Every structure is written in structure tokens, then in C-alpha cells.
mmCIF file of C-alpha atoms in Angstrom:
data_model
loop_
_atom_site.group_PDB
_atom_site.id
_atom_site.type_symbol
_atom_site.label_atom_id
_atom_site.label_comp_id
_atom_site.label_asym_id
_atom_site.label_seq_id
_atom_site.Cartn_x
_atom_site.Cartn_y
_atom_site.Cartn_z
ATOM 1 C CA MET A 384 -27.049 11.800 25.482
ATOM 2 C CA LYS A 385 -24.522 9.819 25.381
ATOM 3 C CA LYS A 386 -22.323 10.945 22.342
ATOM 4 C CA ARG A 387 -20.929 8.687 19.564
ATOM 5 C CA VAL A 388 -17.184 8.902 18.497
ATOM 6 C CA VAL A 389 -14.730 8.092 16.313
ATOM 7 C CA ILE A 390 -11.627 7.999 15.326
ATOM 8 C CA THR A 391 -9.905 10.037 13.480
ATOM 9 C CA GLY A 392 -5.685 9.338 14.102
ATOM 10 C CA LEU A 393 -3.254 6.620 14.666
ATOM 11 C CA GLY A 394 0.204 6.652 15.064
ATOM 12 C CA VAL A 395 2.376 3.417 15.531
ATOM 13 C CA VAL A 396 5.852 2.301 16.949
ATOM 14 C CA SER A 397 6.238 -1.747 16.611
ATOM 15 C CA PRO A 398 8.405 -4.279 16.154
ATOM 16 C CA VAL A 399 6.427 -4.843 11.870
ATOM 17 C CA GLY A 400 7.336 -0.836 10.611
ATOM 18 C CA ILE A 401 7.403 2.493 12.220
ATOM 19 C CA GLY A 402 4.374 4.413 11.082
ATOM 20 C CA LEU A 403 1.305 3.450 9.959
ATOM 21 C CA GLU A 404 1.859 2.713 6.387
ATOM 22 C CA GLN A 405 5.061 0.537 6.927
ATOM 23 C CA PHE A 406 2.929 -0.905 9.630
ATOM 24 C CA TRP A 407 -0.239 -2.231 7.706
ATOM 25 C CA SER A 408 1.352 -3.559 4.728
ATOM 26 C CA SER A 409 3.955 -5.315 6.988
ATOM 27 C CA LEU A 410 0.676 -7.351 9.053
ATOM 28 C CA THR A 411 -1.310 -7.816 5.889
ATOM 29 C CA ALA A 412 2.357 -9.605 4.142
ATOM 30 C CA GLY A 413 2.382 -11.206 7.031
ATOM 31 C CA VAL A 414 5.686 -9.579 7.882
ATOM 32 C CA SER A 415 6.969 -11.602 11.406
ATOM 33 C CA GLY A 416 8.770 -8.605 13.798
ATOM 34 C CA ILE A 417 10.567 -10.885 15.984
ATOM 35 C CA GLY A 418 14.420 -11.574 15.786
ATOM 36 C CA PRO A 419 16.900 -11.826 18.530
ATOM 37 C CA VAL A 420 17.539 -9.848 20.903
ATOM 38 C CA THR A 421 20.242 -7.315 20.655
ATOM 39 C CA ARG A 422 19.468 -4.529 23.534
ATOM 40 C CA PHE A 423 21.071 -6.891 26.125
ATOM 41 C CA ASP A 424 23.484 -9.866 25.925
ATOM 42 C CA PRO A 425 20.593 -13.092 26.301
ATOM 43 C CA SER A 426 22.987 -16.134 25.832
ATOM 44 C CA GLY A 427 22.227 -17.433 29.585
ATOM 45 C CA TYR A 428 18.399 -17.152 28.938
ATOM 46 C CA SER A 429 16.159 -19.744 27.800
ATOM 47 C CA THR A 430 14.576 -16.809 25.367
ATOM 48 C CA LYS A 431 16.866 -15.197 23.351
ATOM 49 C CA ILE A 432 13.895 -13.493 20.860
ATOM 50 C CA ALA A 433 11.927 -10.608 21.483
ATOM 51 C CA GLY A 434 9.871 -8.622 19.106
ATOM 52 C CA GLU A 435 12.822 -5.563 18.740
ATOM 53 C CA VAL A 436 11.714 -2.013 17.342
ATOM 54 C CA LYS A 437 14.043 -1.503 14.336
ATOM 55 C CA GLY A 438 15.017 1.575 12.420
ATOM 56 C CA PHE A 439 13.862 4.111 15.766
ATOM 57 C CA ASP A 440 16.828 6.683 16.269
ATOM 58 C CA PRO A 441 14.898 9.244 19.148
ATOM 59 C CA VAL A 442 16.650 11.805 17.887
ATOM 60 C CA ASP A 443 14.746 11.801 14.734
ATOM 61 C CA TYR A 444 11.925 13.163 17.144
ATOM 62 C CA PHE A 445 13.746 15.179 20.154
ATOM 63 C CA ASP A 446 16.695 16.569 20.872
ATOM 64 C CA LYS A 447 19.358 14.678 21.708
ATOM 65 C CA LYS A 448 18.580 16.302 25.700
ATOM 66 C CA GLU A 449 14.728 15.643 25.207
ATOM 67 C CA ALA A 450 14.850 12.324 24.894
ATOM 68 C CA ARG A 451 18.129 11.594 27.419
ATOM 69 C CA ARG A 452 15.031 12.607 29.988
ATOM 70 C CA MET A 453 12.514 9.419 28.168
ATOM 71 C CA ASP A 454 13.181 6.227 28.649
ATOM 72 C CA ARG A 455 12.367 4.239 26.156
ATOM 73 C CA PHE A 456 8.379 3.306 25.706
ATOM 74 C CA THR A 457 7.799 7.091 26.565
ATOM 75 C CA GLN A 458 10.038 8.284 23.715
ATOM 76 C CA PHE A 459 7.899 5.346 21.276
ATOM 77 C CA ALA A 460 4.717 6.756 23.504
ATOM 78 C CA VAL A 461 5.753 10.951 22.136
ATOM 79 C CA ALA A 462 6.802 9.810 18.970
ATOM 80 C CA ALA A 463 3.504 7.402 17.833
ATOM 81 C CA ALA A 464 1.425 10.865 20.059
ATOM 82 C CA GLY A 465 3.354 12.671 17.291
ATOM 83 C CA MET A 466 2.185 10.725 14.087
ATOM 84 C CA ALA A 467 -1.093 10.550 14.883
ATOM 85 C CA VAL A 468 -1.800 13.891 16.259
ATOM 86 C CA ARG A 469 -0.427 14.375 12.290
ATOM 87 C CA ASP A 470 -2.430 11.701 10.752
ATOM 88 C CA ALA A 471 -5.287 12.857 12.360
ATOM 89 C CA ALA A 472 -4.618 16.439 10.540
ATOM 90 C CA LEU A 473 -5.514 17.866 14.150
ATOM 91 C CA ASP A 474 -4.506 21.865 14.731
ATOM 92 C CA LEU A 475 -4.604 22.094 18.439
ATOM 93 C CA ASN A 476 -3.801 25.927 17.850
ATOM 94 C CA HIS A 477 -7.529 26.066 16.696
ATOM 95 C CA GLU A 478 -8.633 23.767 19.188
ATOM 96 C CA ASN A 479 -9.570 24.495 22.987
ATOM 97 C CA ARG A 480 -6.866 21.824 24.919
ATOM 98 C CA ASP A 481 -8.341 22.254 27.673
ATOM 99 C CA ARG A 482 -10.717 19.640 26.579
ATOM 100 C CA ILE A 483 -8.225 17.164 25.117
ATOM 101 C CA GLY A 484 -6.956 14.845 27.212
ATOM 102 C CA VAL A 485 -4.182 12.100 27.122
ATOM 103 C CA ILE A 486 -5.324 8.869 29.166
ATOM 104 C CA LEU A 487 -2.225 5.659 27.991
ATOM 105 C CA GLY A 488 -1.383 1.968 29.161
ATOM 106 C CA SER A 489 1.607 1.153 30.214
ATOM 107 C CA GLY A 490 2.432 -3.253 32.296
ATOM 108 C CA VAL A 491 5.435 -2.056 33.521
ATOM 109 C CA GLY A 492 6.607 1.509 32.510
ATOM 110 C CA GLY A 493 10.218 2.854 32.795
ATOM 111 C CA ILE A 494 11.826 -0.594 33.971
ATOM 112 C CA GLU A 495 14.999 0.223 32.095
ATOM 113 C CA THR A 496 15.816 2.769 33.853
ATOM 114 C CA LEU A 497 14.978 1.401 36.429
ATOM 115 C CA GLU A 498 17.471 -0.860 35.783
ATOM 116 C CA GLU A 499 20.266 1.359 35.187
ATOM 117 C CA GLN A 500 19.679 3.659 38.113
ATOM 118 C CA ALA A 501 19.784 0.223 40.117
ATOM 119 C CA LYS A 502 23.577 -0.581 38.403
ATOM 120 C CA ILE A 503 24.379 3.079 39.455
ATOM 121 C CA LEU A 504 23.096 2.380 43.517
ATOM 122 C CA ALA A 505 25.326 -0.790 43.612
ATOM 123 C CA LYS A 506 28.083 0.475 42.542
ATOM 124 C CA LYS A 507 28.514 4.149 43.137
ATOM 125 C CA GLY A 508 26.036 4.665 46.481
ATOM 126 C CA PRO A 509 22.941 6.601 46.443
ATOM 127 C CA GLY A 510 24.258 9.991 45.977
ATOM 128 C CA ARG A 511 25.181 8.964 41.968
ATOM 129 C CA VAL A 512 20.924 7.580 41.284
ATOM 130 C CA SER A 513 19.678 10.174 38.681
ATOM 131 C CA PRO A 514 17.275 13.126 39.783
ATOM 132 C CA LEU A 515 15.073 12.544 36.875
ATOM 133 C CA PHE A 516 15.618 8.275 38.113
ATOM 134 C CA VAL A 517 11.677 8.738 39.519
ATOM 135 C CA PRO A 518 10.082 11.279 37.219
ATOM 136 C CA MET A 519 11.426 9.152 34.173
ATOM 137 C CA MET A 520 10.836 5.558 35.485
ATOM 138 C CA ILE A 521 6.861 6.143 36.740
ATOM 139 C CA ALA A 522 4.171 4.612 34.220
ATOM 140 C CA ASN A 523 2.463 7.556 34.380
ATOM 141 C CA ILE A 524 5.388 9.321 32.285
ATOM 142 C CA GLY A 525 4.503 8.907 29.204
ATOM 143 C CA ALA A 526 0.980 10.190 29.448
ATOM 144 C CA ALA A 527 2.363 12.911 30.934
ATOM 145 C CA GLN A 528 5.004 14.053 28.597
ATOM 146 C CA VAL A 529 2.372 13.722 25.445
ATOM 147 C CA ALA A 530 0.495 16.409 27.201
ATOM 148 C CA ILE A 531 3.466 18.589 28.021
ATOM 149 C CA ASN A 532 4.417 18.778 24.427
ATOM 150 C CA TYR A 533 1.025 18.823 23.306
ATOM 151 C CA HIS A 534 0.171 21.427 26.522
ATOM 152 C CA LEU A 535 -2.963 19.525 26.561
ATOM 153 C CA HIS A 536 -4.824 20.204 29.480
ATOM 154 C CA GLY A 537 -7.553 17.561 29.818
ATOM 155 C CA PRO A 538 -7.448 14.379 32.307
ATOM 156 C CA ASN A 539 -4.503 12.825 31.695
ATOM 157 C CA ILE A 540 -4.381 9.032 33.607
ATOM 158 C CA THR A 541 -2.562 6.459 32.757
ATOM 159 C CA SER A 542 -4.189 2.697 32.727
ATOM 160 C CA VAL A 543 -1.677 -0.669 34.325
ATOM 161 C CA SER A 544 -3.558 -2.991 33.848
ATOM 162 C CA ALA A 545 -1.115 -5.241 33.060
ATOM 163 C CA CYS A 546 -1.343 -6.524 29.055
ATOM 164 C CA ALA A 547 -5.063 -5.037 28.655
ATOM 165 C CA SER A 548 -3.670 -2.012 29.838
ATOM 166 C CA GLY A 549 -4.257 -0.753 26.331
ATOM 167 C CA SER A 550 -7.428 -0.996 26.050
ATOM 168 C CA ASN A 551 -8.507 -0.103 29.348
ATOM 169 C CA ALA A 552 -7.277 3.264 28.206
ATOM 170 C CA ILE A 553 -8.934 3.510 25.544
ATOM 171 C CA GLY A 554 -11.867 2.595 26.978
ATOM 172 C CA ASP A 555 -11.726 5.084 29.509
ATOM 173 C CA ALA A 556 -11.152 7.472 26.457
ATOM 174 C CA PHE A 557 -14.549 6.199 25.317
ATOM 175 C CA LYS A 558 -16.696 7.276 27.760
ATOM 176 C CA MET A 559 -15.124 9.940 28.519
ATOM 177 C CA LEU A 560 -15.783 11.048 24.923
ATOM 178 C CA GLN A 561 -19.617 9.540 25.350
ATOM 179 C CA TRP A 562 -19.702 11.544 28.557
ATOM 180 C CA GLY A 563 -18.972 15.291 26.868
ATOM 181 C CA GLN A 564 -16.230 15.457 29.608
ATOM 182 C CA VAL A 565 -13.268 16.542 26.672
ATOM 183 C CA ASP A 566 -13.840 16.647 22.874
ATOM 184 C CA ALA A 567 -11.051 14.510 21.827
ATOM 185 C CA MET A 568 -8.551 12.031 23.559
ATOM 186 C CA ILE A 569 -5.145 10.481 22.495
ATOM 187 C CA THR A 570 -4.964 7.047 23.639
ATOM 188 C CA GLY A 571 -3.536 3.820 23.514
ATOM 189 C CA GLY A 572 -0.683 1.454 24.855
ATOM 190 C CA ALA A 573 3.250 2.222 25.184
ATOM 191 C CA GLU A 574 5.796 -0.165 26.760
ATOM 192 C CA ALA A 575 9.559 -1.031 26.534
ATOM 193 C CA ALA A 576 10.059 -4.726 28.170
ATOM 194 C CA ILE A 577 12.523 -5.802 26.404
ATOM 195 C CA SER A 578 15.910 -5.819 29.023
ATOM 196 C CA PRO A 579 17.633 -8.249 31.294
ATOM 197 C CA LEU A 580 15.252 -7.912 34.628
ATOM 198 C CA ALA A 581 11.780 -8.550 32.438
ATOM 199 C CA MET A 582 13.053 -11.146 30.346
ATOM 200 C CA ALA A 583 14.465 -13.035 33.057
ATOM 201 C CA GLY A 584 11.024 -12.541 34.662
ATOM 202 C CA PHE A 585 9.224 -14.284 32.370
ATOM 203 C CA CYS A 586 11.931 -16.781 31.670
ATOM 204 C CA SER A 587 11.398 -18.230 34.955
ATOM 205 C CA MET A 588 7.906 -18.089 34.733
ATOM 206 C CA LYS A 589 8.512 -19.675 31.934
ATOM 207 C CA ALA A 590 5.885 -17.718 30.024
ATOM 208 C CA MET A 591 7.637 -17.047 26.699
ATOM 209 C CA SER A 592 8.616 -19.541 23.846
ATOM 210 C CA THR A 593 12.094 -20.952 23.254
ATOM 211 C CA ARG A 594 12.003 -21.892 19.560
ATOM 212 C CA ASN A 595 15.404 -19.358 19.187
ATOM 213 C CA SER A 596 16.079 -21.359 16.442
ATOM 214 C CA GLU A 597 13.445 -20.111 14.660
ATOM 215 C CA PRO A 598 12.409 -16.671 15.889
ATOM 216 C CA GLU A 599 9.473 -15.778 12.826
ATOM 217 C CA LYS A 600 8.211 -19.330 13.351
ATOM 218 C CA ALA A 601 8.071 -18.820 17.097
ATOM 219 C CA SER A 602 5.018 -16.664 17.552
ATOM 220 C CA ARG A 603 2.337 -19.642 17.080
ATOM 221 C CA PRO A 604 -1.239 -18.793 18.711
ATOM 222 C CA PHE A 605 -3.481 -20.802 18.733
ATOM 223 C CA GLU A 606 -1.632 -23.760 16.493
ATOM 224 C CA ILE A 607 -0.706 -27.160 18.764
ATOM 225 C CA ASP A 608 2.693 -26.451 18.894
ATOM 226 C CA ARG A 609 2.741 -22.965 20.803
ATOM 227 C CA ASP A 610 4.634 -23.182 23.768
ATOM 228 C CA GLY A 611 4.765 -19.765 25.358
ATOM 229 C CA PHE A 612 4.385 -15.531 23.579
ATOM 230 C CA VAL A 613 7.517 -13.942 22.155
ATOM 231 C CA ILE A 614 7.385 -10.168 24.236
ATOM 232 C CA GLY A 615 7.359 -7.231 21.666
ATOM 233 C CA GLU A 616 7.470 -3.354 22.117
ATOM 234 C CA GLY A 617 6.329 -0.245 20.980
ATOM 235 C CA ALA A 618 3.398 2.129 20.725
ATOM 236 C CA ALA A 619 0.168 3.107 19.334
ATOM 237 C CA ILE A 620 -1.896 5.958 19.723
ATOM 238 C CA LEU A 621 -5.415 6.463 18.185
ATOM 239 C CA VAL A 622 -6.840 9.789 18.909
ATOM 240 C CA LEU A 623 -10.028 9.631 19.753
ATOM 241 C CA GLU A 624 -12.928 12.974 19.485
ATOM 242 C CA THR A 625 -16.607 12.690 19.169
ATOM 243 C CA LEU A 626 -18.085 13.019 16.036
ATOM 244 C CA GLU A 627 -19.838 16.323 16.695
ATOM 245 C CA HIS A 628 -16.302 17.475 16.936
ATOM 246 C CA ALA A 629 -15.183 15.345 14.042
ATOM 247 C CA ARG A 630 -17.895 16.871 11.799
ATOM 248 C CA GLY A 631 -17.030 19.703 12.494
ATOM 249 C CA ARG A 632 -13.572 20.753 11.370
ATOM 250 C CA GLY A 633 -14.112 18.348 8.236
ATOM 251 C CA ALA A 634 -11.959 15.054 10.296
ATOM 252 C CA ARG A 635 -11.363 11.963 8.207
ATOM 253 C CA ILE A 636 -13.184 8.888 9.581
ATOM 254 C CA TYR A 637 -11.186 5.849 10.395
ATOM 255 C CA ALA A 638 -13.915 3.648 12.335
ATOM 256 C CA GLU A 639 -16.600 4.318 14.928
ATOM 257 C CA VAL A 640 -15.660 3.398 19.043
ATOM 258 C CA ALA A 641 -18.836 1.425 19.723
ATOM 259 C CA GLY A 642 -18.802 -0.383 23.497
ATOM 260 C CA TYR A 643 -16.408 -0.868 26.599
ATOM 261 C CA GLY A 644 -16.591 -3.944 29.006
ATOM 262 C CA CYS A 645 -14.451 -4.954 30.826
ATOM 263 C CA THR A 646 -14.148 -7.463 33.947
ATOM 264 C CA CYS A 647 -12.241 -9.974 35.855
ATOM 265 C CA ASP A 648 -11.109 -13.511 36.455
ATOM 266 C CA ALA A 649 -10.621 -13.116 40.032
ATOM 267 C CA TYR A 650 -9.037 -16.204 39.805
ATOM 268 C CA HIS A 651 -5.559 -16.730 40.051
ATOM 269 C CA ILE A 652 -2.437 -14.407 39.379
ATOM 270 C CA ALA A 653 -0.917 -15.274 35.872
ATOM 271 C CA ALA A 654 -3.592 -18.248 34.230
ATOM 272 C CA PRO A 655 -6.385 -17.644 33.309
ATOM 273 C CA ASP A 656 -9.703 -19.232 34.463
ATOM 274 C CA PRO A 657 -9.450 -22.064 32.338
ATOM 275 C CA LYS A 658 -13.728 -21.637 32.015
ATOM 276 C CA GLY A 659 -13.238 -18.792 30.486
ATOM 277 C CA TYR A 660 -15.579 -16.780 32.168
ATOM 278 C CA GLY A 661 -13.564 -13.713 32.918
ATOM 279 C CA ALA A 662 -12.679 -13.114 29.172
ATOM 280 C CA ALA A 663 -16.528 -14.018 27.974
ATOM 281 C CA ASN A 664 -18.199 -11.218 30.505
ATOM 282 C CA SER A 665 -15.828 -8.667 29.044
ATOM 283 C CA MET A 666 -16.915 -9.537 25.421
ATOM 284 C CA ARG A 667 -21.209 -9.755 26.132
ATOM 285 C CA GLU A 668 -19.846 -6.366 28.895
ATOM 286 C CA ALA A 669 -19.100 -5.219 25.681
ATOM 287 C CA LEU A 670 -21.572 -5.673 23.015
ATOM 288 C CA LYS A 671 -24.285 -4.974 25.781
ATOM 289 C CA ASP A 672 -22.233 -1.158 26.254
ATOM 290 C CA SER A 673 -22.269 -0.936 21.780
ATOM 291 C CA GLY A 674 -26.393 -2.702 21.426
ATOM 292 C CA ILE A 675 -24.690 -4.597 19.015
ATOM 293 C CA LYS A 676 -26.039 -7.851 18.863
ATOM 294 C CA PRO A 677 -23.436 -10.884 18.902
ATOM 295 C CA GLY A 678 -24.329 -12.439 15.078
ATOM 296 C CA SER A 679 -23.562 -8.864 13.614
ATOM 297 C CA VAL A 680 -19.993 -9.048 14.388
ATOM 298 C CA ASP A 681 -17.742 -9.459 11.262
ATOM 299 C CA TYR A 682 -13.747 -10.430 13.079
ATOM 300 C CA ILE A 683 -12.068 -10.628 16.143
ATOM 301 C CA ASN A 684 -8.728 -9.658 16.763
ATOM 302 C CA ALA A 685 -7.574 -11.698 19.746
ATOM 303 C CA HIS A 686 -4.974 -11.747 22.692
ATOM 304 C CA ALA A 687 -3.894 -15.188 21.632
ATOM 305 C CA THR A 688 -0.557 -14.718 23.148
ATOM 306 C CA ALA A 689 0.625 -18.116 21.725
ATOM 307 C CA THR A 690 0.016 -19.569 25.131
ATOM 308 C CA PRO A 691 -1.170 -22.392 26.185
ATOM 309 C CA LEU A 692 -3.190 -22.303 28.616
ATOM 310 C CA GLY A 693 -4.446 -18.400 27.533
ATOM 311 C CA ASP A 694 -5.429 -19.415 23.662
ATOM 312 C CA GLU A 695 -7.837 -22.301 24.441
ATOM 313 C CA ALA A 696 -9.626 -20.185 27.394
ATOM 314 C CA GLU A 697 -9.960 -17.458 24.722
ATOM 315 C CA THR A 698 -11.709 -20.133 22.056
ATOM 316 C CA LEU A 699 -13.785 -21.605 24.467
ATOM 317 C CA ALA A 700 -15.253 -17.264 25.844
ATOM 318 C CA ILE A 701 -15.897 -16.801 22.387
ATOM 319 C CA LYS A 702 -17.787 -19.525 21.754
ATOM 320 C CA GLN A 703 -19.474 -18.909 25.191
ATOM 321 C CA VAL A 704 -20.245 -15.041 24.081
ATOM 322 C CA PHE A 705 -21.025 -16.281 20.149
ATOM 323 C CA GLY A 706 -22.077 -19.928 20.497
ATOM 324 C CA GLU A 707 -22.055 -22.065 16.834
ATOM 325 C CA ASN A 708 -21.435 -18.292 15.536
ATOM 326 C CA ALA A 709 -18.386 -18.432 16.289
ATOM 327 C CA TYR A 710 -17.681 -21.065 13.434
ATOM 328 C CA ASN A 711 -18.423 -17.729 11.212
ATOM 329 C CA ILE A 712 -16.147 -14.990 12.881
ATOM 330 C CA ALA A 713 -12.848 -14.658 11.027
ATOM 331 C CA ILE A 714 -10.292 -14.323 13.732
ATOM 332 C CA SER A 715 -7.362 -13.677 13.917
ATOM 333 C CA SER A 716 -4.287 -13.745 16.245
ATOM 334 C CA THR A 717 -1.198 -9.957 15.298
ATOM 335 C CA LYS A 718 1.412 -10.935 17.750
ATOM 336 C CA SER A 719 2.020 -13.773 16.055
ATOM 337 C CA MET A 720 3.333 -11.097 13.563
ATOM 338 C CA THR A 721 4.699 -8.432 16.763
ATOM 339 C CA GLY A 722 5.161 -9.934 19.431
ATOM 340 C CA HIS A 723 3.488 -9.406 22.649
ATOM 341 C CA LEU A 724 4.179 -5.634 22.986
ATOM 342 C CA LEU A 725 2.503 -6.223 26.704
ATOM 343 C CA GLY A 726 0.579 -3.129 28.168
ATOM 344 C CA ALA A 727 0.811 -1.480 24.454
ATOM 345 C CA ALA A 728 -1.061 -4.581 23.347
ATOM 346 C CA GLY A 729 -4.335 -2.648 23.356
ATOM 347 C CA GLY A 730 -3.755 0.506 21.453
ATOM 348 C CA LEU A 731 -1.451 -1.808 19.086
ATOM 349 C CA GLU A 732 -4.904 -4.345 18.116
ATOM 350 C CA ALA A 733 -7.773 -1.586 18.425
ATOM 351 C CA MET A 734 -5.795 -0.062 15.758
ATOM 352 C CA VAL A 735 -5.957 -3.415 13.804
ATOM 353 C CA CYS A 736 -9.342 -3.459 14.509
ATOM 354 C CA ALA A 737 -9.887 0.087 12.799
ATOM 355 C CA LEU A 738 -7.717 -0.175 9.432
ATOM 356 C CA ALA A 739 -9.752 -3.674 8.921
ATOM 357 C CA ILE A 740 -12.790 -1.771 8.613
ATOM 358 C CA HIS A 741 -11.562 0.730 6.867
ATOM 359 C CA ARG A 742 -8.747 -0.647 3.909
ATOM 360 C CA GLY A 743 -11.087 -4.655 4.410
ATOM 361 C CA ILE A 744 -8.271 -6.176 5.040
ATOM 362 C CA ILE A 745 -7.730 -8.591 8.308
ATOM 363 C CA PRO A 746 -4.513 -9.820 8.966
ATOM 364 C CA PRO A 747 -3.756 -13.362 9.251
ATOM 365 C CA THR A 748 -2.412 -15.854 11.907
ATOM 366 C CA ILE A 749 0.816 -16.107 10.973
ATOM 367 C CA ASN A 750 2.534 -20.279 12.083
ATOM 368 C CA TYR A 751 -0.707 -21.318 11.486
ATOM 369 C CA GLU A 752 0.718 -25.338 10.467
ATOM 370 C CA LYS A 753 -0.261 -28.032 12.557
ATOM 371 C CA PRO A 754 -4.396 -26.880 13.688
ATOM 372 C CA ASP A 755 -5.339 -27.240 18.229
ATOM 373 C CA PRO A 756 -8.737 -29.213 17.982
ATOM 374 C CA GLU A 757 -9.216 -27.294 21.035
ATOM 375 C CA CYS A 758 -8.626 -24.989 18.903
ATOM 376 C CA ASP A 759 -11.481 -24.595 15.839
ATOM 377 C CA LEU A 760 -12.353 -22.204 14.856
ATOM 378 C CA ASP A 761 -11.434 -19.344 12.043
ATOM 379 C CA TYR A 762 -7.782 -18.231 12.581
ATOM 380 C CA VAL A 763 -7.379 -16.076 8.927
ATOM 381 C CA PRO A 764 -3.862 -19.244 8.392
ATOM 382 C CA ASN A 765 -0.988 -17.339 7.025
ATOM 383 C CA ILE A 766 -2.896 -15.315 4.402
ATOM 384 C CA ALA A 767 -4.131 -12.010 4.318
ATOM 385 C CA ARG A 768 -8.552 -11.848 3.538
ATOM 386 C CA LYS A 769 -10.095 -9.555 2.296
ATOM 387 C CA ALA A 770 -13.596 -8.881 3.616
ATOM 388 C CA THR A 771 -15.796 -5.734 4.474
ATOM 389 C CA VAL A 772 -15.649 -5.701 7.985
ATOM 390 C CA ASP A 773 -18.659 -3.741 10.018
ATOM 391 C CA VAL A 774 -18.075 -4.427 13.732
ATOM 392 C CA ALA A 775 -14.906 -6.037 14.850
ATOM 393 C CA LEU A 776 -13.536 -6.287 19.193
ATOM 394 C CA SER A 777 -10.525 -5.963 20.462
ATOM 395 C CA ASN A 778 -10.404 -8.709 22.910
ATOM 396 C CA SER A 779 -7.330 -7.971 25.624
ATOM 397 C CA PHE A 780 -5.952 -9.862 28.850
ATOM 398 C CA GLY A 781 -3.972 -9.722 31.444
ATOM 399 C CA PHE A 782 -2.119 -11.548 34.237
ATOM 400 C CA GLY A 783 -4.471 -11.063 37.534
ATOM 401 C CA GLY A 784 -7.312 -12.203 35.637
ATOM 402 C CA HIS A 785 -7.586 -7.686 33.457
ATOM 403 C CA ASN A 786 -10.021 -8.817 30.709
ATOM 404 C CA ALA A 787 -10.794 -5.626 28.539
ATOM 405 C CA THR A 788 -12.364 -5.977 25.228
ATOM 406 C CA LEU A 789 -13.300 -3.499 22.957
ATOM 407 C CA VAL A 790 -16.192 -2.641 20.055
ATOM 408 C CA ILE A 791 -15.306 -0.947 17.440
ATOM 409 C CA LYS A 792 -17.506 -1.227 13.676
ATOM 410 C CA ARG A 793 -18.188 1.266 10.288
ATOM 411 C CA TYR A 794 -18.731 4.510 10.855
ATOM 412 C CA PHE A 795 -21.854 5.478 9.047
#
């Protein structure tokens, strides 16, 4: 018998707020977290804006020595995990830590550390490269540091599937819980790729918005004047438990994870399949896994990064799965406010789905001013909507054709 899996804790470090309440109040108010890049001088870049995390001081979460031994993405991961564990009221002193694990997603890992140490190598030679370089840079170290901080001896894995990483991490954690391998999992994603090299790469691809004069209006999913994504950073961590375990300790339950699907476009290293084939199959597989009919879906948190090709392909994929009912489903892209958190995006957007269900509010797609005739669904434009959401989908699609979809439903 498959076990039921529920969400009991949420922790977030994001461009629109640190901590659950600030994050949610900003999203539902339609507040943008996009602004000029401050982490380095972007004057030579075609894109000079990003969704930076503001007000994050690592010494609020670690001592200075410990903070220096972590890349920024790891700092975000451990800080958000601490928030999620506290939010879940999970007393680890009374838990079997052999049956609690960590699966996180990160598309890039410690790129700031990589860049810093590459400069030291070039200027000062190999003898001056830090002995901590590799363990700070590798993408799995965020998950490892969470486990080390909480002495968790269960499975510890990192999903690296570009912008689908966070959703794949949650989906894999869900499956481990379903089959009874663990009692609880800390899962989600973390990313901190607002760095000179990463930004230069994305600029060279012409993948990012160049609406530098209006940062807050730059991320425009589904809108006809969209011109690319805006990079963001942060971490979003969820505590998942088997229903049996959560009930046994009297936990508060936000929502239930009901299904998971993942596919590959097998089409191109960066562009989506223009027919939406892989994305549609990801949604179909997730719904099949959940046993929920397409007609029962109330809300989709779209991957929608505001690229011309991507948003159109996702719209087409949704229509393939839901038919005429696609026009009756509320769809929003919270990337219009947070920017695109790459490997952390899936964690953030699964969290949005759980909160939409729990609190009865669907965050909007802001900056939606001129409709695109090819993107003609209900994108909850500009203003949050009060609604009863019983079933939500969270889509994540990444470079290389990686697709992942989560089905999250109201817990009864």
C-alpha cells in the first residue's frame, strides 16, 4: 500500500521576502522583487537587473566561521531548512533521524565560489586555492549541509536537472515517502547564480530580459511584449511526511502531495519542444500518478519564465492536457514577481500551490498588460484572486528538455 504524503513545514528565502509571511504577503499583493543588480557591477552587461535576496545576513543563521565555509546557495538552503523544520514543529530530538532524509535541487550549485577561486588560481597560483573550494562548490553540498546541521542519517540526494531540479527533488522525496522508506523528508531547492559568469552566459544566449529601465516590469509571463526571463536567487524548503507520521505527532498539514510526473523533450539543449509534447506528458503522468481527473484541477502554477517560445509552448501543452477546460483553470506565473530561481524555482512554486490551497488565494501574474493571442488562457492578471483551490499543479521545465510536474491537493 502506498502511503499518503503531506506537507507540514515551509521555509523560504526569496527576492520578495525572507520567511513565510513576508513572502506570501508580497506575492498576494503583487509586489515585484526585481531590481538593479547590486552583487557586482553589471554596467557591461545587456541585462542589468535581477531578483536578488535583500536583507539576508548569514550571521543571523550561523556563526561567522561557519558562514565563511558555505557558498551563498548553501547558506540559503540551510537557513530555509531551519525555517521549515520550525514551521513543522518537528522536534528532531524525539525522532528517528535514520528515517529522515534530505533531497534538494540546484541547477548551478556554488558558482560564486567557483568564480572566486578561479580568480585566485589565475592571480596567485594553485597553492593559494582554498582547501574548501571543492566542498563549497559542489551542487550536492546544500543537501549535505542541511543533513549535517540536523544530524539526519536518511537518504541524502541532490537533483540537478536545470530549472526542474527543485520539482524533481520534491517528487523523488514524495516517492520515497509513499513507499515507506522514510518517515519525513526535507526537500525543495536552493540557488544563488546572480554572478558575473552566470549572468554573462545567459546574456550571451539572449535569454534574459533587457528591460533595464523598468526592473519591476521586466518579467512579463504570457504577455505579448515579454522579452526573456529575469534571474532570481533564494531557497524554498518543504517538510514532507507520511500522513501516518504527521498524524502521530499532531502536525498541522498545509496540503497533500498526490502525484509526480517527469519526462524529457529530447528536442534541444535550451529551447522547449514548440509543440509542448514533453510538457504535456509530464502533466499527464503526474495526474495519472495522482488518480485525479484533469477536470478536477483548479490552479496551475506555470513554469512560464517570460521567454517568447517557452510561454507559448506551455500554453499549448496545457491545452493538450485539459482541452476546452483549460480556459476554466486559473493559471499564474509567480516568476513575474520573484524572477526565475532556476533550480530553486520548483520548490518555491510547489510552496505557492500549497499556500493557495491552504489560504484560499491565488497569486497573480503581474505585468500582464497586452495579451498575446497565442497565450489566451486565464493567467490571473495583475491582481490576486480569492478562490477555493482543491487541486493544483506545479510545472517546472529546464534546459536539456527536463520536465517535472507535481500534483498538490487539499488534505481531507
